[in-house]
Amino acid sequence: MSREVVFRFDGAPYPGRDGQTIAAALIDHGILSWRRTRVDDQPRGILCGIGVCFDCLITVNGEPNVRACMTGVEDGDDLRSQEGTGYAQ
Amino acid sequence: MNPDVVVIGAGVVGACCARACVEAGLTVVVVDRGAVAGGTTGGGEGNILVSDKEPGPELDLALLSRELWAQMAGSLGDSFELDPKGGLVVATHQHTLDYLLRFADEQRACGVIAEPVAATDLPDHEPRISRDLAGGVLYPQDMQVQPMLAAAHIIEAACATGRTTLMTDCAVTGIDVDASGAVSGVRTAQGVISTRHVINAAGTWGGEIAALAGVELPILPRRGFILVTEPLPPLVRHKVYAADYVANVASDNAGLETSAVIEGTHSGTILIGASRERVGFDKTLDWHVLGRLAKQAIEIFPLLAEVQLLRTYGGFRPYCPDHLPVIGPDPRVPGLLHACGHEGAGVGLGAATGHVIAQWITGASTSIDLAPFSPARFGASHVA
Ligand SMILES: Cc1cc2nc3c(=O)[nH]c(=O)nc-3n(C[C@H](O)[C@H](O)[C@H](O)COP(=O)(O)OP(=O)(O)OC[C@H]3O[C@@H](n4cnc5c(N)ncnc54)[C@H](O)[C@@H]3O)c2cc1C
Ligand code: FES
């Protein structure tokens, strides 16, 4: 069994497993969308799941535009859903 | 089918030719072996530049073309992101600045608006630009479009008149001539189209089309890569590039040349182009090239060092040995016209290319003398 980690998503704590991607950890909790698009404000989550499409961008510990499907979740991670480009305008 | 004109190639140049012919009252069939903008038009950027053109026939064509692009954008309802943002050319060293300022003087004499900018004033135009530059020149006439949208919307508008038919996934396999040697039709994967006029707008593959008509045309590929950043809030206002770019564009060096060209897009990504290499149609990704582009871009905009790259793409510019496009009738085959070989400026020069081609077909006098662009300049060799 892989080790348990605890991460935060938009402030609330969630358990996850070491070795899981951020996308997998969020989907485990029924969270399917963590970004809204720049132009039309549409919800986005996973699409290709293999790092190609850049639909799954999320802000991790203050760094915007991290691919959730390619990045492992770590204990203590502060994940924030992302608006627009992820940079405060 | 018996159209007045068959346009081979549905890239930006073929699209502009089709539209201009339709506006001149002709009926047109556009044929492409792939999809609209599936060639180099889908592998490049959409700059419409006067800033990088030295005085001469190409600059005259560019000045006409930017007027025509602005008109097209007006009548097609802002469908392809035309942005008259202006260009800012900067020099990293005093000796390049001296060269750039002399170059700008010559351009100004030909009708280009070129305003010298002192190093201390550069941040007024580009707040995030490096403070280590020697100075620059502002070119308010430079513009940008999204080339794939442009090709698609221009062809769509031509089709909407009812006088243009688009055939995609339809390769041209032959060009027929009559007893006098003049064009009589185009053979395609979907049958023969009878016509008296063929416009070769096949870009980098223009030499292959010419060979189908039995004539030689020396067009070769010049590879280029572009880097795409993550979407950002607007940071780069103009099209900004280093003065070395101008020297690279005109260069005959077969080896790798890079000079960063940086521009924001409507979608928020920043495009960093472009390399120039003669390596045939080799698509292999070259990290060395990408690294050099990134480094040069950071020299101009230091904040790019903190920005992530999403992807890279590229294409093969169609170039001729003398770096001028081939535009106009082929004296060896009556009815065959060329509109190809625009190298790194097919978008910029596309509108004027279509315009003068349509003028020639309808017997009007052309807005620009076509002699410097004539295929006859290569010597009249027929393919066996
Ligand atoms: C990295 C890079 C950056 C660039 N940046 C700029 C820029 O900023 N500004 C600018 O103006 N230009 C730029 N260019 C150049 C520009 O992209 C080209 O000059 C332009 O797209 C050429 O358009 P075209 O319509 O002639 O050719 P293409 O778009 O290549 O169209 C030719 C078409 O012919 C078709 N075809 C070929 N053979 C056949 C056949 N046998 N039968 C049927 N169809 C056929 C192909 O499928 C293709 O669709 C850049 C190019 C590159 C590679
Ligand atoms: S889902 Fe496509 S890159 Fe992550």
XYZ file of C-alpha atoms and ligand atoms in Angstrom:
530
model
C 0.000 0.000 0.000
C 1.312 3.462 -0.885
C 1.714 6.039 1.831
C -1.060 8.526 2.586
C -0.476 12.195 1.932
C -2.632 15.201 2.756
C -3.062 18.050 0.288
C -5.282 21.114 0.147
C -7.552 22.047 -2.729
C -8.903 25.599 -2.613
C -8.222 25.606 1.105
C -9.927 22.327 2.125
C -7.806 19.323 3.201
C -8.064 16.001 1.296
C -6.251 12.685 1.657
C -4.334 11.282 -1.283
C -1.823 8.542 -1.990
C 1.859 9.026 -2.642
C 2.624 8.294 -6.300
C -0.735 9.573 -7.546
C -0.831 12.437 -10.006
C -2.605 15.594 -8.877
C -5.297 14.874 -11.465
C -5.875 11.351 -10.118
C -5.963 12.581 -6.525
C -8.612 15.210 -7.374
C -10.731 12.832 -9.470
C -10.638 10.342 -6.552
C -12.645 12.924 -4.626
C -15.072 13.581 -7.471
C -13.395 16.872 -8.407
C -13.461 16.973 -12.229
C -12.734 20.628 -12.965
C -10.053 22.914 -11.508
C -9.627 25.650 -14.071
C -11.792 28.137 -16.001
C -10.767 29.256 -19.468
C -9.380 32.686 -20.277
C -11.810 33.796 -22.933
C -15.149 32.058 -22.342
C -14.852 31.173 -18.654
C -15.540 27.469 -19.306
C -14.640 24.712 -16.801
C -11.644 22.493 -17.560
C -10.044 19.382 -16.070
C -8.399 16.377 -17.599
C -8.566 15.819 -21.370
C -5.663 13.839 -22.804
C -4.182 12.706 -19.490
C -0.744 12.323 -21.059
C 0.719 15.818 -20.914
C -0.024 16.953 -24.441
C -3.105 19.180 -24.394
C -2.436 21.513 -21.427
C -6.112 21.513 -20.508
C -5.481 20.312 -16.950
C -3.510 23.348 -15.689
C -3.620 24.070 -11.982
C -1.796 26.332 -9.525
C 0.507 24.345 -7.222
C 2.080 26.058 -4.192
C 1.688 29.418 -5.915
C 3.079 28.314 -9.297
C 0.445 28.612 -12.041
C 0.001 26.434 -15.141
C 1.265 23.140 -13.741
C -0.077 20.101 -15.615
C -2.144 18.096 -13.118
C -1.864 14.928 -15.188
C 1.945 14.959 -15.200
C 2.726 16.104 -11.667
C 2.760 13.872 -8.588
C 0.802 15.008 -5.543
C 2.976 15.642 -2.493
C 2.263 15.848 1.184
C 1.319 19.393 2.139
C 0.659 20.580 -1.431
C -1.492 23.692 -1.687
C -3.523 23.268 -4.878
C -5.617 26.167 -6.165
C -8.060 26.146 -9.017
C -7.020 28.559 -11.676
C -8.775 31.468 -13.394
C -7.664 32.636 -16.810
C -3.919 32.658 -17.302
C -3.327 31.924 -13.634
C -1.435 35.164 -13.213
C -3.239 37.915 -11.307
C -4.141 40.483 -13.959
C -16.505 21.667 -64.224
C -15.032 24.383 -66.406
C -13.850 27.304 -64.231
C -11.923 30.317 -65.499
C -9.145 29.535 -63.023
C -7.871 26.567 -61.004
C -5.855 27.496 -57.919
C -3.537 24.716 -56.724
C -2.964 25.065 -52.990
C -5.297 26.162 -50.189
C -2.718 27.990 -48.089
C -2.842 31.691 -47.436
C -1.469 32.540 -50.891
C -3.963 30.301 -52.737
C -6.770 31.754 -50.625
C -5.788 35.323 -51.523
C -5.530 34.375 -55.221
C -8.987 32.786 -55.171
C -10.565 35.792 -53.516
C -8.940 38.305 -55.837
C -9.996 36.309 -58.920
C -13.577 36.040 -57.697
C -13.674 39.776 -56.987
C -12.429 40.327 -60.535
C -15.466 38.408 -61.819
C -13.838 35.025 -62.528
C -15.020 31.551 -61.530
C -12.528 29.559 -59.470
C -11.822 26.033 -58.244
C -9.332 25.718 -55.356
C -7.702 22.281 -55.116
C -5.524 21.030 -52.254
C -4.181 17.534 -51.635
C -4.692 18.096 -47.899
C -6.761 20.498 -45.821
C -7.023 24.286 -45.900
C -3.867 25.729 -44.288
C -2.394 22.239 -43.949
C 0.906 23.302 -45.542
C 3.368 25.958 -44.391
C 0.498 28.333 -43.610
C -0.277 26.076 -40.636
C 3.372 25.923 -39.590
C 4.385 29.553 -39.348
C 3.469 32.884 -37.845
C 1.259 35.603 -39.249
C 3.396 38.697 -39.373
C 2.718 41.220 -42.086
C 5.951 43.149 -42.114
C 7.482 46.049 -43.898
C 10.219 46.409 -41.261
C 12.359 43.488 -42.454
C 12.234 44.353 -46.166
C 15.099 46.140 -47.846
C 14.251 48.707 -50.544
C 13.332 46.923 -53.766
C 10.497 44.984 -55.379
C 9.645 42.942 -52.270
C 9.194 46.085 -50.172
C 6.905 47.586 -52.821
C 4.842 44.398 -52.766
C 4.760 44.442 -48.945
C 3.547 48.041 -48.790
C 0.711 47.246 -51.208
C -0.093 44.023 -49.380
C -0.560 45.602 -45.971
C -3.131 48.002 -47.439
C -4.986 45.083 -49.011
C -4.876 43.042 -45.789
C -6.421 45.937 -43.888
C -9.178 46.191 -46.523
C -9.825 42.447 -46.391
C -10.035 42.498 -42.606
C -12.566 45.312 -42.920
C -14.796 43.430 -45.331
C -14.471 40.020 -43.621
C -15.460 41.332 -40.197
C -12.367 40.802 -38.047
C -12.497 37.041 -38.541
C -8.748 36.437 -38.523
C -7.376 38.534 -35.640
C -5.741 41.287 -37.671
C -3.785 43.370 -35.188
C -2.059 46.567 -36.402
C 0.273 46.410 -33.414
C 3.428 47.767 -35.037
C 6.915 46.340 -34.916
C 9.817 47.291 -32.690
C 13.251 46.269 -33.929
C 15.977 46.476 -31.301
C 19.758 46.292 -31.377
C 21.815 44.675 -28.659
C 25.032 46.459 -29.627
C 25.975 49.876 -30.954
C 27.327 48.550 -34.269
C 24.043 46.707 -35.009
C 22.157 49.862 -34.071
C 24.210 51.899 -36.548
C 23.353 49.338 -39.230
C 19.680 49.353 -38.256
C 19.434 53.152 -38.361
C 21.039 53.303 -41.816
C 18.680 50.547 -43.011
C 15.707 52.522 -41.643
C 16.859 55.654 -43.495
C 16.825 53.752 -46.780
C 13.381 52.277 -46.028
C 11.975 55.701 -45.145
C 12.950 56.946 -48.584
C 10.642 54.239 -50.001
C 7.579 55.121 -47.959
C 8.132 53.088 -44.795
C 7.345 54.780 -41.509
C 10.372 54.095 -39.297
C 10.895 56.032 -36.059
C 14.237 55.727 -34.235
C 13.824 55.016 -30.505
C 16.618 55.831 -28.044
C 17.577 53.137 -25.540
C 16.129 55.186 -22.679
C 12.778 55.453 -24.487
C 12.373 51.752 -25.318
C 10.495 51.018 -22.046
C 7.865 53.635 -22.996
C 6.963 51.376 -25.923
C 7.675 48.004 -24.251
C 7.627 48.272 -20.446
C 9.099 44.776 -19.906
C 11.952 45.057 -22.373
C 15.601 44.572 -21.320
C 17.385 47.678 -20.070
C 20.612 46.510 -21.761
C 19.773 47.374 -25.358
C 21.497 49.947 -27.530
C 18.281 51.311 -29.066
C 15.755 50.499 -31.744
C 13.393 51.543 -34.501
C 9.584 51.562 -34.311
C 7.636 50.458 -37.423
C 3.958 51.372 -36.930
C 2.938 49.760 -40.248
C 3.775 46.199 -39.155
C 0.712 44.040 -38.471
C -0.198 40.489 -37.555
C -2.939 38.008 -38.444
C -3.721 34.424 -37.479
C -2.714 32.792 -40.775
C -4.848 29.636 -40.556
C -7.979 31.612 -39.726
C -7.103 34.037 -42.516
C -6.777 31.294 -45.156
C -9.978 29.595 -44.001
C -12.135 32.733 -43.815
C -10.853 34.151 -47.104
C -11.672 30.894 -48.912
C -15.027 30.680 -47.160
C -15.882 34.212 -48.302
C -14.908 33.335 -51.869
C -17.098 30.194 -51.752
C -20.008 32.221 -50.349
C -20.162 34.184 -53.623
C -21.167 30.950 -55.385
C -18.315 31.420 -57.850
C -15.659 29.392 -56.000
C -15.531 25.658 -55.348
C -13.115 24.186 -52.800
C -11.810 20.637 -53.243
C -9.708 19.315 -50.363
C -8.047 15.883 -50.037
C -7.640 16.100 -53.785
C -4.089 15.922 -55.124
C -3.206 17.449 -58.471
C -1.501 14.774 -60.547
C -1.086 16.434 -63.922
C -1.469 19.597 -65.977
C -2.776 19.143 -69.525
C -1.814 21.356 -72.449
C -3.437 21.678 -75.883
C -1.780 21.410 -79.302
C -0.411 24.964 -78.988
C 1.195 24.138 -75.636
C -1.265 26.220 -73.575
C -2.965 24.974 -70.397
C -6.206 23.106 -71.077
C -6.909 21.374 -67.785
C -5.806 20.038 -64.419
C -5.813 16.362 -63.548
C -6.711 15.545 -59.981
C -7.426 12.520 -57.831
C -11.109 13.342 -58.394
C -10.986 13.796 -62.147
C -10.017 16.340 -64.783
C -10.969 20.020 -64.465
C -10.952 21.908 -67.772
C -9.576 25.416 -67.526
C -7.415 27.954 -69.373
C -5.636 29.274 -66.268
C -3.776 27.454 -63.503
C -2.346 29.320 -60.525
C 0.479 27.416 -58.876
C 0.056 28.367 -55.189
C 1.619 25.174 -53.871
C 4.180 26.977 -51.698
C 7.209 24.828 -50.906
C 5.907 22.223 -53.378
C 5.590 24.755 -56.203
C 8.509 23.152 -58.045
C 6.616 19.843 -58.204
C 3.576 21.535 -59.733
C 5.773 23.327 -62.271
C 7.307 19.969 -63.196
C 3.801 18.605 -63.891
C 3.591 21.291 -66.580
C 7.036 20.343 -67.852
C 8.947 23.321 -66.493
C 11.551 23.804 -63.803
C 11.127 26.113 -60.821
C 13.869 26.225 -58.156
C 11.912 26.239 -54.884
C 13.437 24.640 -51.802
C 12.441 24.240 -48.133
C 13.956 26.352 -45.342
C 12.976 24.924 -41.964
C 11.824 27.046 -39.062
C 10.806 26.318 -35.474
C 8.666 28.455 -33.179
C 8.330 28.246 -29.388
C 4.947 28.759 -27.701
C 4.755 29.966 -24.097
C 2.020 29.397 -21.571
C -0.794 31.965 -21.884
C 0.087 35.160 -20.047
C -1.544 38.495 -19.358
C -0.443 40.985 -22.055
C 3.291 41.575 -21.546
C 4.586 42.147 -25.066
C 2.778 44.878 -26.994
C 4.512 44.917 -30.390
C 6.174 42.427 -32.578
C 9.672 42.763 -31.140
C 12.772 41.391 -32.742
C 16.520 41.807 -32.842
C 18.098 43.627 -35.779
C 20.140 40.520 -36.646
C 16.882 39.018 -37.961
C 17.001 41.239 -41.027
C 20.487 40.011 -41.865
C 19.360 36.380 -41.396
C 16.329 36.739 -43.650
C 18.500 37.876 -46.529
C 21.317 35.443 -45.789
C 22.532 32.703 -48.077
C 24.034 30.664 -45.259
C 22.859 27.045 -45.399
C 23.604 26.527 -41.699
C 21.474 27.339 -38.726
C 20.475 30.929 -38.114
C 18.358 32.091 -35.241
C 17.222 35.513 -34.146
C 14.395 35.830 -31.696
C 11.143 37.347 -32.890
C 8.736 37.823 -29.991
C 5.037 38.561 -30.156
C 1.927 38.188 -28.077
C -1.206 36.617 -29.557
C -4.927 37.049 -28.932
C -5.024 33.823 -26.960
C -2.365 35.008 -24.491
C 0.481 32.763 -25.565
C 3.701 34.424 -26.675
C 5.289 33.127 -29.869
C 9.071 33.055 -30.100
C 10.374 32.494 -33.606
C 12.144 31.689 -35.692
C 15.055 29.611 -36.834
C 16.199 29.255 -40.431
C 17.903 26.101 -41.670
C 18.286 24.307 -44.947
C 17.912 20.676 -44.011
C 15.448 19.495 -46.645
C 12.097 18.265 -45.293
C 13.593 16.869 -42.074
C 11.058 17.327 -39.261
C 13.273 16.072 -36.421
C 13.050 18.303 -33.375
C 16.368 19.983 -32.646
C 16.812 20.992 -28.985
C 19.919 22.994 -29.793
C 17.878 25.253 -32.082
C 15.075 25.639 -29.541
C 17.558 26.498 -26.791
C 19.161 29.209 -28.872
C 15.812 30.790 -29.660
C 14.832 30.790 -25.987
C 18.135 32.342 -24.940
C 17.882 35.123 -27.491
C 14.304 35.877 -26.465
C 15.362 36.161 -22.824
C 18.066 38.652 -23.822
C 15.323 40.940 -25.112
C 12.631 40.163 -22.499
C 14.372 38.939 -19.307
C 11.042 38.022 -17.670
C 10.634 35.183 -20.193
C 13.210 33.257 -18.159
C 10.426 32.597 -15.602
C 7.837 31.582 -18.180
C 7.026 27.986 -19.174
C 7.007 26.791 -22.749
C 3.999 24.741 -23.802
C 5.116 23.447 -27.129
C 7.007 24.013 -30.316
C 5.971 23.739 -33.953
C 7.471 24.546 -37.281
C 7.303 24.420 -41.010
C 9.215 24.662 -44.255
C 9.419 28.073 -45.892
C 9.404 27.970 -49.678
C 12.515 29.798 -50.856
C 14.077 30.680 -54.184
C 17.825 31.185 -54.673
C 17.420 34.980 -54.858
C 14.897 35.137 -51.956
C 12.166 36.677 -54.111
C 8.819 34.957 -54.704
C 7.731 33.776 -58.134
C 4.637 35.737 -59.153
C 3.161 35.956 -62.619
C 2.767 34.141 -65.923
C 5.201 31.442 -66.982
C 6.352 32.353 -70.513
C 7.063 28.666 -71.202
C 3.458 27.482 -70.693
C 0.695 29.929 -71.648
C -2.048 29.848 -68.986
C 0.262 28.741 -66.180
C 0.826 31.348 -63.479
C 2.990 31.023 -60.405
C 2.246 32.457 -56.968
C 4.720 30.665 -54.747
C 8.175 30.798 -53.184
C 7.377 33.549 -50.651
C 9.811 32.134 -48.094
C 9.144 33.703 -44.674
C 6.693 36.291 -45.947
C 3.880 34.419 -47.689
C 1.287 35.715 -45.269
C 2.515 39.284 -45.490
C 2.824 39.255 -49.267
C -0.220 37.046 -49.911
C -2.833 39.749 -50.357
C -0.824 41.669 -52.966
C 0.135 38.438 -54.719
C -3.510 37.487 -55.282
C -4.299 41.043 -56.338
C -1.677 41.290 -59.092
C -2.314 37.734 -60.326
C -6.024 38.520 -60.789
C -5.135 41.782 -62.515
C -2.887 39.946 -64.960
C -5.483 37.263 -65.769
C -8.190 39.833 -66.448
C -5.862 41.889 -68.637
C -5.702 44.879 -66.300
C -2.375 46.598 -65.795
C -0.751 45.268 -62.623
C -0.317 47.589 -59.619
C 3.292 46.423 -59.390
C 5.775 45.550 -62.119
C 5.953 41.744 -62.201
C 9.297 41.534 -64.026
C 11.445 41.062 -60.873
C 9.169 38.181 -59.808
C 8.985 36.473 -63.186
C 9.901 32.780 -63.460
C 11.858 33.797 -66.574
C 14.626 35.124 -64.292
C 15.831 31.577 -63.629
C 16.507 30.883 -67.302
C 14.014 29.004 -69.439
C 14.670 25.351 -68.778
C 12.118 22.682 -69.542
C 12.016 19.412 -67.677
C 12.572 16.406 -69.895
C 8.559 29.049 -38.686
C 7.913 29.893 -39.745
C 7.525 31.191 -39.450
C 6.934 31.985 -40.428
N 6.504 33.252 -40.100
C 5.917 34.024 -41.044
C 5.458 35.338 -40.735
O 5.540 35.795 -39.604
N 4.896 36.085 -41.739
C 4.777 35.608 -43.014
O 4.283 36.327 -43.894
N 5.169 34.357 -43.325
C 5.747 33.561 -42.365
N 6.185 32.316 -42.691
C 6.101 31.894 -44.084
C 4.704 31.539 -44.468
O 4.192 30.583 -43.542
C 4.701 30.963 -45.901
O 5.378 31.830 -46.778
C 3.273 30.822 -46.388
O 2.503 30.078 -45.469
C 3.236 30.164 -47.737
O 1.874 30.006 -48.076
P 1.442 29.232 -49.358
O -0.025 29.354 -49.464
O 2.304 29.668 -50.481
O 1.925 27.728 -49.067
P 1.252 26.560 -48.194
O 0.549 27.082 -47.024
O 2.326 25.549 -47.962
O 0.165 25.985 -49.174
C 0.509 25.189 -50.276
C -0.535 24.124 -50.401
O -0.310 23.405 -51.608
C -0.756 22.115 -51.411
N -0.196 21.207 -52.408
C 1.108 20.884 -52.602
N 1.225 19.996 -53.610
C -0.025 19.753 -54.071
C -0.575 18.911 -55.095
N 0.198 18.139 -55.862
N -1.903 18.908 -55.281
C -2.717 19.680 -54.514
N -2.258 20.487 -53.537
C -0.936 20.528 -53.305
C -0.306 21.781 -50.009
O -1.087 20.738 -49.463
C -0.495 23.107 -49.282
O -1.699 23.179 -48.551
C 6.741 31.477 -41.729
C 7.095 30.159 -42.005
C 7.679 29.363 -41.040
C 8.033 27.953 -41.371
S -4.800 16.406 -19.525
Fe -3.783 16.905 -21.355
S -1.963 17.748 -20.583
Fe -2.935 17.120 -18.805
